[in-house]
Amino acid sequence: MNTPGSRLPYDSLQTALRSAFALDARRLAVLAALVLAMIQARTVVLYTLKTHVQLPGSLEVRYQRLLRFVQFQVPDGLFVRFALRCLPEGPLDLILDRTNWKLGQHDVNILLLSAVWNGFSLPLMWSLLPHGGSSSQTVREALMERFFAACPERTFSGLLADREFIGKDWFAFLARHDLDPCIRLPATATVGRYGLPVWACFKKLQPGEVRIWFRPLLVYGVALRVSATKNAAGETLYLAHRGRATTSLQRYAQRWQAENLHSALKTRGFNLEDTGLTRAERVSTLLTVVSVAFIWACLTGELLAAKTPPLRKKHGHRAVSVFRLGLDYLQDLLLHPSPASWQALSALMPRFEG
């Protein structure tokens, strides 16, 4: 980034982000520089990024500036409003999941809310858990309340979640907020008036078969439809939902997008787990930055795929995901500076503005 005109993408990104992130000029400058550096280096390690960021000063000055930035907590709601601008209008399916890793003896455990998009869910809001393992009802509710408060004008069709996210109080909370659950049940979950284990409702299920209980059942105190299906490996999925079974099973299948998101943020993208940061507020700020980079890569990949559809494998999936397509393209532009590459980068940035 040392060629004449190399500040063009840096300045353009600041301009594009300014409408979403109401930060002072110095912090906005670091945010833009970090996003570009993470894409160029594919890492979140600040000590490595100090050689990539387009900021003034010596290496030590730049590194200290990055350290100060992650000590700053980005105001709640700024990122979620930015992310929602990048999603289509209309009701969205939400996904609630966790991603975690260990740094020495320390657990970094993130409860992450995202939205179904295009093979990858887009991150919206998160909470850092002060322990390993599952989230509590209190933490889940607090995260969802923060989210609803940040975007009262948006509507959401449902919540997709795995077996961790169950319980009478949790299902009642979703019902109060008109958020239809599409949630996998453990085989031992009790349903109906008499508390029958859900596995007993779907005995002798055959591989590939989809079966729905003939009427709604009480599931953790809420009347829902319950369906089951078994895959070729013999694993059975029990699903609590509203609406048609086939539609709900297709919706639940999109929960895997959250796993793709986690993979993109970590080993297949930015290597988030390599950060040496463990304090919750610092990890949260770093996650904000890497999520902006992730969304930019996804939107870029979507644009590229629309112009030149990527090859598909025999099973029908893209040989290269929209995320990887966009990340490779943006990184290539940054690593091969020229007036043409700066122009191409700048042309991609107005998508951030809403």
Short mmCIF file of C-alpha atoms in Angstrom, two decimals:
data_model
loop_
_atom_site.label_atom_id
_atom_site.label_comp_id
_atom_site.label_asym_id
_atom_site.label_seq_id
_atom_site.Cartn_x
_atom_site.Cartn_y
_atom_site.Cartn_z
CA MET A 1 0.00 0.00 0.00
CA ASN A 2 2.90 2.33 -0.60
CA THR A 3 2.26 3.27 -4.21
CA PRO A 4 0.91 6.65 -5.31
CA GLY A 5 -2.84 6.72 -4.88
CA SER A 6 -2.75 3.83 -2.40
CA ARG A 7 -4.80 5.83 0.11
CA LEU A 8 -7.79 5.73 -2.26
CA PRO A 9 -9.31 2.46 -0.95
CA TYR A 10 -8.52 3.48 2.64
CA ASP A 11 -10.24 6.85 2.24
CA SER A 12 -13.13 5.31 0.29
CA LEU A 13 -13.73 2.69 2.97
CA GLN A 14 -13.78 5.35 5.68
CA THR A 15 -16.40 7.23 3.69
CA ALA A 16 -18.46 4.08 3.15
CA LEU A 17 -18.37 3.11 6.83
CA ARG A 18 -19.01 6.60 8.20
CA SER A 19 -22.77 6.45 7.61
CA ALA A 20 -23.07 3.27 9.70
CA PHE A 21 -20.40 3.77 12.36
CA ALA A 22 -20.81 7.07 14.19
CA LEU A 23 -17.26 7.10 15.57
CA ASP A 24 -14.78 9.91 15.97
CA ALA A 25 -12.37 10.39 13.05
CA ARG A 26 -9.38 8.68 14.69
CA ARG A 27 -11.29 5.51 15.58
CA LEU A 28 -13.00 5.40 12.19
CA ALA A 29 -9.55 5.61 10.58
CA VAL A 30 -8.32 2.62 12.58
CA LEU A 31 -11.49 0.65 11.79
CA ALA A 32 -11.05 1.16 8.04
CA ALA A 33 -7.32 0.40 8.20
CA LEU A 34 -7.93 -2.79 10.16
CA VAL A 35 -10.60 -4.07 7.78
CA LEU A 36 -8.28 -3.64 4.80
CA ALA A 37 -5.33 -5.15 6.67
CA MET A 38 -7.32 -8.20 7.78
CA ILE A 39 -8.36 -8.89 4.21
CA GLN A 40 -4.83 -8.42 2.94
CA ALA A 41 -3.17 -10.58 5.62
CA ARG A 42 -6.06 -12.95 6.45
CA THR A 43 -5.33 -12.72 10.14
CA VAL A 44 -6.61 -10.88 13.21
CA VAL A 45 -3.29 -10.91 15.08
CA LEU A 46 -2.60 -7.26 15.84
CA TYR A 47 1.16 -7.74 16.03
CA THR A 48 1.10 -9.01 12.44
CA LEU A 49 -1.40 -6.42 11.23
CA LYS A 50 0.81 -3.52 12.37
CA THR A 51 2.87 -4.03 9.18
CA HIS A 52 -0.24 -3.93 6.97
CA VAL A 53 -2.37 -1.11 8.37
CA GLN A 54 -2.44 2.15 6.44
CA LEU A 55 -1.77 4.34 9.47
CA PRO A 56 0.98 6.90 10.11
CA GLY A 57 3.91 6.38 12.46
CA SER A 58 6.46 3.73 13.26
CA LEU A 59 5.63 0.05 13.67
CA GLU A 60 5.46 0.47 17.45
CA VAL A 61 3.20 3.53 17.17
CA ARG A 62 0.86 1.65 14.83
CA TYR A 63 0.80 -1.38 17.10
CA GLN A 64 -0.04 0.70 20.17
CA ARG A 65 -2.80 2.40 18.24
CA LEU A 66 -4.31 -0.97 17.34
CA LEU A 67 -4.12 -2.07 20.97
CA ARG A 68 -5.90 1.10 22.08
CA PHE A 69 -8.60 0.58 19.48
CA VAL A 70 -9.55 -2.91 20.69
CA GLN A 71 -9.80 -1.55 24.23
CA PHE A 72 -12.60 0.68 22.94
CA GLN A 73 -16.07 -0.84 23.03
CA VAL A 74 -18.01 -0.12 19.84
CA PRO A 75 -21.42 1.32 20.86
CA ASP A 76 -24.12 -1.31 20.94
CA GLY A 77 -26.29 -1.34 17.85
CA LEU A 78 -23.89 0.26 15.34
CA PHE A 79 -22.73 -3.00 13.82
CA VAL A 80 -26.16 -4.65 13.76
CA ARG A 81 -27.66 -1.74 11.83
CA PHE A 82 -24.74 -1.90 9.41
CA ALA A 83 -25.22 -5.65 8.91
CA LEU A 84 -28.98 -5.35 8.39
CA ARG A 85 -28.38 -2.86 5.56
CA CYS A 86 -26.53 -5.64 3.75
CA LEU A 87 -29.43 -8.10 4.04
CA PRO A 88 -32.56 -8.14 1.87
CA GLU A 89 -35.65 -6.35 3.08
CA GLY A 90 -38.50 -8.32 4.60
CA PRO A 91 -38.69 -10.91 7.37
CA LEU A 92 -35.45 -12.71 8.16
CA ASP A 93 -34.72 -16.08 9.70
CA LEU A 94 -32.32 -15.73 12.61
CA ILE A 95 -29.81 -18.34 13.79
CA LEU A 96 -28.55 -18.61 17.35
CA ASP A 97 -25.41 -20.64 17.92
CA ARG A 98 -22.09 -20.66 19.76
CA THR A 99 -18.50 -20.68 18.60
CA ASN A 100 -15.62 -21.22 20.97
CA TRP A 101 -11.92 -22.01 21.29
CA LYS A 102 -9.29 -22.28 23.98
CA LEU A 103 -6.34 -19.96 24.45
CA GLY A 104 -4.14 -21.81 26.91
CA GLN A 105 -6.43 -22.51 29.85
CA HIS A 106 -8.81 -19.70 28.92
CA ASP A 107 -12.13 -20.35 27.16
CA VAL A 108 -13.23 -17.87 24.50
CA ASN A 109 -16.92 -18.67 24.16
CA ILE A 110 -19.18 -16.54 21.95
CA LEU A 111 -22.97 -16.67 21.75
CA LEU A 112 -23.60 -15.43 18.22
CA LEU A 113 -26.84 -14.29 16.58
CA SER A 114 -26.81 -14.24 12.79
CA ALA A 115 -29.25 -14.11 9.86
CA VAL A 116 -29.78 -16.57 7.02
CA TRP A 117 -28.27 -15.19 3.83
CA ASN A 118 -26.61 -17.08 0.96
CA GLY A 119 -24.81 -20.17 2.15
CA PHE A 120 -23.31 -18.16 5.02
CA SER A 121 -25.27 -16.51 7.78
CA LEU A 122 -24.32 -12.88 8.37
CA PRO A 123 -23.37 -11.98 11.97
CA LEU A 124 -25.62 -9.50 13.75
CA MET A 125 -24.90 -9.40 17.49
CA TRP A 126 -23.08 -11.46 20.09
CA SER A 127 -22.24 -11.93 23.75
CA LEU A 128 -18.99 -13.21 25.22
CA LEU A 129 -19.65 -15.91 27.80
CA PRO A 130 -17.45 -15.83 30.93
CA HIS A 131 -17.08 -19.62 30.90
CA GLY A 132 -16.97 -22.64 28.62
CA GLY A 133 -20.08 -24.62 27.74
CA SER A 134 -23.69 -23.70 27.10
CA SER A 135 -25.34 -20.31 27.49
CA SER A 136 -27.83 -19.53 30.21
CA GLN A 137 -31.42 -18.40 29.74
CA THR A 138 -30.52 -14.99 31.17
CA VAL A 139 -27.68 -14.43 28.69
CA ARG A 140 -29.81 -15.52 25.72
CA GLU A 141 -32.67 -13.23 26.66
CA ALA A 142 -30.32 -10.30 27.25
CA LEU A 143 -28.75 -10.77 23.81
CA MET A 144 -32.12 -10.95 22.07
CA GLU A 145 -33.46 -7.91 23.95
CA ARG A 146 -30.39 -5.89 22.91
CA PHE A 147 -30.94 -7.01 19.35
CA PHE A 148 -34.65 -6.12 19.24
CA ALA A 149 -33.92 -2.72 20.80
CA ALA A 150 -31.30 -1.98 18.11
CA CYS A 151 -33.61 -2.68 15.15
CA PRO A 152 -37.26 -2.17 16.16
CA GLU A 153 -38.28 -1.52 12.55
CA ARG A 154 -37.25 -4.96 11.21
CA THR A 155 -39.36 -8.11 11.24
CA PHE A 156 -38.11 -11.64 11.74
CA SER A 157 -39.84 -14.83 10.71
CA GLY A 158 -38.23 -17.29 13.07
CA LEU A 159 -35.26 -18.56 15.03
CA LEU A 160 -33.23 -21.58 13.94
CA ALA A 161 -31.26 -23.27 16.71
CA ASP A 162 -29.79 -26.58 17.79
CA ARG A 163 -30.56 -28.74 20.83
CA GLU A 164 -28.68 -26.45 23.23
CA PHE A 165 -31.36 -23.77 22.92
CA ILE A 166 -34.36 -25.34 24.61
CA GLY A 167 -36.34 -24.89 27.81
CA LYS A 168 -39.76 -23.74 28.97
CA ASP A 169 -38.72 -20.18 29.77
CA TRP A 170 -36.83 -19.87 26.46
CA PHE A 171 -39.76 -21.08 24.34
CA ALA A 172 -42.09 -18.76 26.25
CA PHE A 173 -39.71 -15.86 25.57
CA LEU A 174 -39.76 -16.59 21.81
CA ALA A 175 -43.57 -16.78 21.86
CA ARG A 176 -43.83 -13.38 23.60
CA HIS A 177 -41.71 -11.87 20.83
CA ASP A 178 -43.65 -13.58 18.00
CA LEU A 179 -40.50 -15.39 16.91
CA ASP A 180 -41.41 -18.81 15.58
CA PRO A 181 -39.00 -21.50 16.77
CA CYS A 182 -37.49 -23.93 14.32
CA ILE A 183 -35.43 -25.78 16.89
CA ARG A 184 -33.98 -29.25 17.07
CA LEU A 185 -35.06 -31.28 20.08
CA PRO A 186 -33.00 -33.87 21.96
CA ALA A 187 -34.48 -37.36 21.77
CA THR A 188 -35.27 -37.19 25.49
CA ALA A 189 -37.29 -33.95 25.26
CA THR A 190 -40.79 -34.50 26.61
CA VAL A 191 -43.77 -33.37 24.55
CA GLY A 192 -47.54 -33.39 24.85
CA ARG A 193 -49.83 -33.22 27.83
CA TYR A 194 -48.44 -36.39 29.37
CA GLY A 195 -44.75 -35.67 28.86
CA LEU A 196 -43.95 -38.42 26.37
CA PRO A 197 -40.30 -38.45 25.19
CA VAL A 198 -40.19 -37.27 21.61
CA TRP A 199 -38.37 -40.39 20.39
CA ALA A 200 -41.38 -42.48 21.46
CA CYS A 201 -43.60 -40.50 19.07
CA PHE A 202 -41.57 -41.53 16.04
CA LYS A 203 -40.66 -45.20 16.46
CA LYS A 204 -39.46 -47.30 13.50
CA LEU A 205 -38.58 -44.23 11.43
CA GLN A 206 -36.92 -45.27 8.17
CA PRO A 207 -33.92 -43.53 6.57
CA GLY A 208 -35.16 -40.72 4.34
CA GLU A 209 -38.63 -40.77 5.86
CA VAL A 210 -40.24 -37.53 7.08
CA ARG A 211 -42.99 -37.91 9.65
CA ILE A 212 -45.06 -35.24 11.43
CA TRP A 213 -47.18 -35.73 14.53
CA PHE A 214 -50.82 -35.47 13.51
CA ARG A 215 -51.59 -32.45 15.74
CA PRO A 216 -49.70 -29.73 17.63
CA LEU A 217 -48.06 -30.80 20.86
CA LEU A 218 -47.00 -28.87 23.92
CA VAL A 219 -43.25 -28.44 23.61
CA TYR A 220 -41.72 -26.73 26.63
CA GLY A 221 -45.12 -25.20 27.33
CA VAL A 222 -45.79 -23.90 23.78
CA ALA A 223 -48.09 -25.54 21.21
CA LEU A 224 -45.95 -26.49 18.20
CA ARG A 225 -45.80 -29.02 15.40
CA VAL A 226 -43.21 -31.76 15.85
CA SER A 227 -41.55 -33.56 12.95
CA ALA A 228 -38.85 -36.17 12.60
CA THR A 229 -36.61 -37.48 9.85
CA LYS A 230 -33.71 -39.92 9.71
CA ASN A 231 -30.67 -39.54 7.46
CA ALA A 232 -28.78 -42.29 5.66
CA ALA A 233 -26.30 -42.54 8.55
CA GLY A 234 -29.14 -43.37 10.91
CA GLU A 235 -29.15 -40.06 12.81
CA THR A 236 -32.63 -38.80 13.68
CA LEU A 237 -33.63 -35.17 13.70
CA TYR A 238 -36.56 -34.14 15.91
CA LEU A 239 -37.79 -30.64 15.09
CA ALA A 240 -40.20 -28.28 16.88
CA HIS A 241 -41.69 -25.72 14.50
CA ARG A 242 -44.72 -23.97 13.08
CA GLY A 243 -46.11 -24.56 9.60
CA ARG A 244 -45.48 -27.36 7.13
CA ALA A 245 -42.96 -30.04 8.01
CA THR A 246 -41.14 -30.06 4.66
CA THR A 247 -40.78 -26.27 4.67
CA SER A 248 -39.60 -26.23 8.27
CA LEU A 249 -37.03 -28.97 7.65
CA GLN A 250 -35.69 -26.98 4.70
CA ARG A 251 -35.51 -23.89 6.89
CA TYR A 252 -33.72 -25.78 9.64
CA ALA A 253 -31.17 -27.07 7.15
CA GLN A 254 -30.08 -23.44 6.75
CA ARG A 255 -28.87 -23.48 10.36
CA TRP A 256 -25.68 -24.96 8.93
CA GLN A 257 -24.94 -21.51 7.52
CA ALA A 258 -23.87 -20.53 11.03
CA GLU A 259 -21.21 -23.26 10.92
CA ASN A 260 -20.00 -21.86 7.59
CA LEU A 261 -19.83 -18.41 9.21
CA HIS A 262 -17.79 -19.71 12.13
CA SER A 263 -15.44 -21.50 9.74
CA ALA A 264 -14.99 -18.33 7.65
CA LEU A 265 -14.19 -16.24 10.70
CA LYS A 266 -11.77 -18.89 11.93
CA THR A 267 -9.72 -21.52 10.08
CA ARG A 268 -11.02 -20.98 6.53
CA GLY A 269 -10.85 -17.23 6.54
CA PHE A 270 -9.45 -14.83 9.12
CA ASN A 271 -8.15 -17.24 11.80
CA LEU A 272 -9.99 -15.50 14.61
CA GLU A 273 -8.88 -18.13 17.12
CA ASP A 274 -5.25 -17.03 16.63
CA THR A 275 -5.84 -13.78 18.47
CA GLY A 276 -4.08 -13.49 21.79
CA LEU A 277 -6.96 -11.44 23.17
CA THR A 278 -9.12 -12.97 25.89
CA ARG A 279 -10.87 -10.05 27.61
CA ALA A 280 -14.50 -9.98 26.50
CA GLU A 281 -14.68 -6.33 25.41
CA ARG A 282 -11.50 -6.63 23.33
CA VAL A 283 -12.59 -9.83 21.61
CA SER A 284 -15.96 -8.20 20.92
CA THR A 285 -14.36 -5.16 19.26
CA LEU A 286 -12.08 -7.42 17.21
CA LEU A 287 -15.12 -9.48 16.18
CA THR A 288 -16.84 -6.30 15.00
CA VAL A 289 -13.92 -5.50 12.69
CA VAL A 290 -13.54 -8.99 11.28
CA SER A 291 -17.32 -9.21 10.75
CA VAL A 292 -17.22 -6.05 8.62
CA ALA A 293 -14.44 -7.64 6.55
CA PHE A 294 -16.41 -10.88 6.30
CA ILE A 295 -19.57 -9.15 5.09
CA TRP A 296 -17.64 -7.11 2.52
CA ALA A 297 -16.08 -10.32 1.18
CA CYS A 298 -19.49 -12.01 0.98
CA LEU A 299 -21.13 -9.12 -0.86
CA THR A 300 -18.18 -8.90 -3.25
CA GLY A 301 -18.40 -12.62 -3.93
CA GLU A 302 -22.12 -12.33 -4.59
CA LEU A 303 -21.48 -9.61 -7.18
CA LEU A 304 -18.75 -11.67 -8.86
CA ALA A 305 -20.92 -14.80 -8.92
CA ALA A 306 -23.76 -12.85 -10.53
CA LYS A 307 -21.45 -11.76 -13.36
CA THR A 308 -19.66 -15.10 -13.82
CA PRO A 309 -21.39 -18.04 -12.13
CA PRO A 310 -18.73 -20.23 -10.45
CA LEU A 311 -18.29 -23.88 -11.33
CA ARG A 312 -20.36 -26.37 -9.37
CA LYS A 313 -19.39 -29.78 -8.06
CA LYS A 314 -21.34 -32.95 -8.81
CA HIS A 315 -23.51 -32.52 -5.70
CA GLY A 316 -24.58 -29.08 -6.95
CA HIS A 317 -22.71 -26.87 -4.48
CA ARG A 318 -20.35 -24.15 -5.70
CA ALA A 319 -16.74 -25.21 -6.09
CA VAL A 320 -15.85 -21.89 -4.41
CA SER A 321 -18.16 -20.18 -1.91
CA VAL A 322 -19.24 -16.57 -2.37
CA PHE A 323 -17.20 -15.70 0.72
CA ARG A 324 -14.00 -17.25 -0.59
CA LEU A 325 -14.63 -15.83 -4.06
CA GLY A 326 -14.96 -12.33 -2.65
CA LEU A 327 -12.11 -12.65 -0.15
CA ASP A 328 -9.70 -13.92 -2.81
CA TYR A 329 -10.67 -11.08 -5.14
CA LEU A 330 -10.33 -8.33 -2.53
CA GLN A 331 -7.03 -9.72 -1.27
CA ASP A 332 -5.67 -9.92 -4.81
CA LEU A 333 -6.57 -6.28 -5.44
CA LEU A 334 -4.82 -5.21 -2.24
CA LEU A 335 -1.71 -7.30 -2.88
CA HIS A 336 -1.31 -6.09 -6.47
CA PRO A 337 -1.70 -2.31 -6.20
CA SER A 338 -2.40 -0.31 -9.31
CA PRO A 339 -4.77 2.48 -10.36
CA ALA A 340 -7.07 -0.22 -11.79
CA SER A 341 -7.14 -2.19 -8.52
CA TRP A 342 -7.85 0.94 -6.43
CA GLN A 343 -10.68 1.81 -8.81
CA ALA A 344 -12.11 -1.72 -8.57
CA LEU A 345 -11.95 -1.62 -4.76
CA SER A 346 -13.61 1.77 -4.57
CA ALA A 347 -16.39 0.60 -6.89
CA LEU A 348 -17.25 -2.20 -4.46
CA MET A 349 -17.52 -0.01 -1.37
CA PRO A 350 -20.75 1.95 -2.01
CA ARG A 351 -22.66 -1.25 -1.17
CA PHE A 352 -21.99 -0.40 2.48
CA GLU A 353 -24.01 2.79 2.32
CA GLY A 354 -27.72 2.57 2.99
#
